[in-house]
Coordinates of C-alpha atoms and ligand atoms in Angstrom, one line a residue:
M30 CA 0.1 -0.1 -0.1
K31 CA 3.0 2.4 0.7
F32 CA 4.0 2.3 -2.8
F33 CA 0.7 3.1 -4.0
R34 CA -0.2 6.0 -2.2
P35 CA 2.2 8.8 -3.5
I36 CA 1.2 7.8 -7.1
F37 CA -2.6 8.1 -5.9
A38 CA -1.8 11.7 -4.6
A39 CA 0.1 12.8 -7.7
A40 CA -3.0 11.5 -9.9
L41 CA -5.4 13.5 -7.6
S42 CA -3.3 16.6 -7.9
L43 CA -3.8 16.6 -11.4
V44 CA -7.6 16.5 -11.6
P45 CA -8.1 20.3 -10.9
V46 CA -5.6 21.2 -13.9
L47 CA -7.3 18.7 -16.3
A48 CA -10.7 20.2 -15.3
D49 CA -9.6 24.0 -16.0
D50 CA -8.7 22.7 -19.5
K51 CA -12.1 21.3 -20.2
P52 CA -14.1 23.7 -22.5
K53 CA -17.1 25.2 -20.7
L54 CA -20.6 26.5 -21.6
P55 CA -21.5 30.1 -20.5
E56 CA -23.4 30.4 -17.3
G57 CA -27.0 31.0 -17.8
P58 CA -30.7 29.4 -17.6
G59 CA -30.6 26.0 -19.6
K60 CA -26.9 25.4 -19.1
A61 CA -27.5 22.4 -17.1
T62 CA -30.0 20.8 -19.4
T63 CA -27.8 21.5 -22.4
E64 CA -24.8 19.8 -20.7
K65 CA -26.9 16.8 -19.9
V66 CA -28.8 16.5 -23.5
C67 CA -25.7 17.5 -25.5
G68 CA -23.0 16.0 -23.7
S69 CA -23.7 12.5 -23.7
C70 CA -22.3 11.5 -27.1
H71 CA -19.6 13.9 -27.3
G72 CA -18.2 16.8 -25.1
V73 CA -19.6 20.4 -25.2
G74 CA -16.4 21.4 -26.8
I75 CA -17.6 20.2 -30.0
F76 CA -20.0 23.1 -30.1
V77 CA -18.9 25.9 -27.4
N78 CA -17.0 28.1 -30.2
R79 CA -19.9 27.6 -32.6
R80 CA -22.1 30.5 -33.2
E81 CA -25.5 30.3 -34.8
S82 CA -28.8 32.1 -35.2
R83 CA -32.0 30.3 -33.7
E84 CA -32.6 28.6 -37.1
G85 CA -28.8 27.3 -37.3
W86 CA -29.3 25.9 -33.6
N87 CA -32.6 24.0 -34.3
G88 CA -31.2 22.7 -37.3
I89 CA -28.3 21.3 -35.4
I90 CA -30.5 20.0 -32.8
E91 CA -32.9 18.1 -35.5
D92 CA -29.5 16.7 -36.9
M93 CA -28.6 15.5 -33.5
I94 CA -32.1 13.9 -32.7
H95 CA -31.6 11.9 -36.2
R96 CA -28.3 10.7 -34.7
G97 CA -29.8 9.3 -31.6
M98 CA -30.1 12.4 -29.2
K99 CA -32.7 11.7 -26.3
G100 CA -35.0 14.2 -24.3
E101 CA -38.2 15.5 -23.8
D102 CA -39.5 18.1 -26.1
E103 CA -39.4 20.7 -23.2
E104 CA -35.7 20.1 -22.7
F105 CA -35.0 20.6 -26.4
G106 CA -36.9 23.8 -26.3
E107 CA -35.0 24.8 -23.4
V108 CA -31.7 23.9 -25.0
S109 CA -32.7 25.8 -28.1
D110 CA -33.5 29.1 -25.9
Y111 CA -29.9 28.9 -24.1
L112 CA -27.9 28.0 -27.5
T113 CA -29.7 30.9 -29.2
Q114 CA -29.3 33.3 -26.3
F115 CA -25.5 32.5 -25.2
L116 CA -24.1 31.2 -28.5
S117 CA -25.4 33.8 -30.9
K118 CA -23.7 35.2 -33.8
S119 CA -23.2 38.2 -31.7
T120 CA -21.3 36.4 -28.7
P121 CA -17.7 36.9 -28.9
G122 CA -15.0 34.3 -28.3
G123 CA -16.1 32.1 -31.2
K124 CA -12.8 30.3 -32.2
V125 CA -12.1 27.7 -34.6
N126 CA -9.2 25.3 -35.2
V127 CA -7.9 25.6 -38.7
N128 CA -6.3 22.2 -38.2
Q129 CA -9.1 20.2 -36.9
G130 CA -12.2 22.2 -37.7
S131 CA -14.9 21.6 -40.3
A132 CA -15.5 23.9 -43.0
K133 CA -18.8 24.6 -41.6
A134 CA -17.4 25.5 -38.5
M135 CA -15.0 27.7 -40.1
V136 CA -17.9 29.5 -42.0
S137 CA -19.9 30.0 -38.7
A138 CA -16.8 31.2 -36.5
L139 CA -14.9 33.3 -39.0
G140 CA -17.9 34.4 -41.2
I141 CA -15.9 33.5 -44.4
P142 CA -17.4 32.0 -47.5
E143 CA -17.8 28.3 -47.7
A144 CA -15.8 28.1 -51.0
D145 CA -12.8 29.7 -48.8
A146 CA -13.6 27.1 -45.9
T147 CA -13.5 24.2 -48.3
A148 CA -10.1 25.2 -49.7
I149 CA -8.9 25.4 -46.2
V150 CA -9.7 21.7 -45.7
K151 CA -8.6 20.4 -48.9
Y152 CA -5.3 22.4 -48.5
R153 CA -4.4 21.2 -45.1
V154 CA -5.3 17.4 -46.4
A155 CA -2.6 17.9 -49.2
N156 CA -0.2 20.0 -47.5
G157 CA -0.5 19.2 -43.6
K158 CA -0.9 21.3 -40.8
F159 CA -1.1 25.1 -40.5
N160 CA 0.9 26.7 -37.8
S161 CA 0.3 30.3 -38.4
L162 CA -1.7 32.8 -40.3
E163 CA 0.8 33.2 -43.0
D164 CA 0.4 29.4 -43.7
V165 CA -3.4 29.8 -44.2
L166 CA -3.0 32.8 -46.4
K167 CA -0.9 30.5 -48.9
V168 CA -4.3 28.8 -49.7
P169 CA -5.0 29.6 -53.3
G170 CA -7.9 31.8 -53.6
I171 CA -8.3 32.7 -50.2
N172 CA -9.6 36.4 -49.3
A173 CA -6.7 37.5 -47.2
A174 CA -8.1 40.8 -46.1
A175 CA -11.1 38.7 -44.7
L176 CA -9.1 36.2 -42.9
E177 CA -6.7 38.9 -41.5
K178 CA -9.4 40.6 -39.6
Q179 CA -10.6 37.5 -38.2
K180 CA -7.1 36.2 -37.2
E181 CA -7.9 36.2 -33.2
K182 CA -10.5 33.7 -33.9
I183 CA -8.0 31.3 -35.4
D184 CA -6.4 28.4 -33.3
Y185 CA -3.8 26.2 -34.8
Ligands
LIG25 C1 -27.2 10.7 -29.6 C2 -25.4 11.2 -29.7 C3 -25.6 13.0 -29.9 C4 -26.1 13.6 -28.9 C5 -26.9 13.7 -27.6 C6 -25.6 15.0 -29.5 N1 -24.8 14.9 -30.5 FE1 -23.9 16.4 -31.6 N2 -22.9 14.9 -32.7 C7 -23.1 13.4 -32.6 C8 -22.4 12.9 -33.7 C9 -22.4 11.3 -33.7 C10 -21.6 13.9 -34.4 C11 -20.8 13.6 -35.7 C12 -19.5 12.9 -35.2 C13 -18.4 14.0 -34.5 O1 -18.2 14.9 -35.2 O2 -18.3 13.5 -33.5 C14 -22.0 15.3 -33.7 C15 -21.7 16.2 -34.4 C16 -21.9 17.5 -33.8 C17 -21.4 18.9 -34.1 C18 -20.4 19.0 -35.2 C19 -21.3 19.1 -36.6 C20 -20.6 19.6 -37.7 O3 -21.0 19.4 -38.7 O4 -19.4 20.4 -37.6 C21 -22.1 19.8 -33.5 C22 -22.0 21.3 -33.6 C23 -22.8 19.2 -32.4 N3 -22.9 18.0 -32.6 C24 -23.7 19.7 -31.7 C25 -24.6 19.1 -30.9 C26 -25.5 19.8 -29.9 C27 -25.6 21.3 -29.6 C28 -26.2 19.0 -29.3 C29 -27.3 19.0 -28.2 C30 -28.6 19.7 -28.8 C31 -25.6 17.6 -29.7 N4 -24.7 17.7 -30.7 C32 -26.1 16.2 -29.0 C33 -24.1 12.8 -31.8 C34 -24.8 13.5 -30.7

């Protein structure tokens, strides 16, 4: 037992560090329901940086119902209200990782045209990871000015 105790203590001390790195939803009514309903298949990290209108969120909710999401209609309504209010297009902090994000996620976080987002995805498949804005600006046909304006929202 003596041997195990220090290891156990070390593992415990890591827990708060890991918890801090977890993506968190903004505080507000409906947060707990959203975590419960949306967090059972994937983490909330998949959508915490997404910004959508009511229509956009409702489309995603429908999509997730098709994928097997369970809940009461009342809960879906609460989730729709929460997402529309707290992760709206005007909520700051929407970020996207250009090495991992889908074209759709880039369109919604950066407000760039779908053609540009698709070109970014194609380019990274062919050429590997982006490390900086300069790398992203090498994508043929990309609107450099639009991307530069959004550079704070780009993660690598
Ligand atoms: C029954 C399981 C399940 C539940 C519950 C669920 N999802 Fe998903 N979701 C998936 C699957 C499967 C994918 C696609 C695979 C992946 O990317 O991990 C996905 C992908 C996503 C994506 C990425 C889609 C894209 O095109 O970029 C978003 C955003 C998302 N879910 C949001 C939500 C939200 C919001 C909720 C709650 C309303 C939710 N999910 C609940 C299964 C689920």
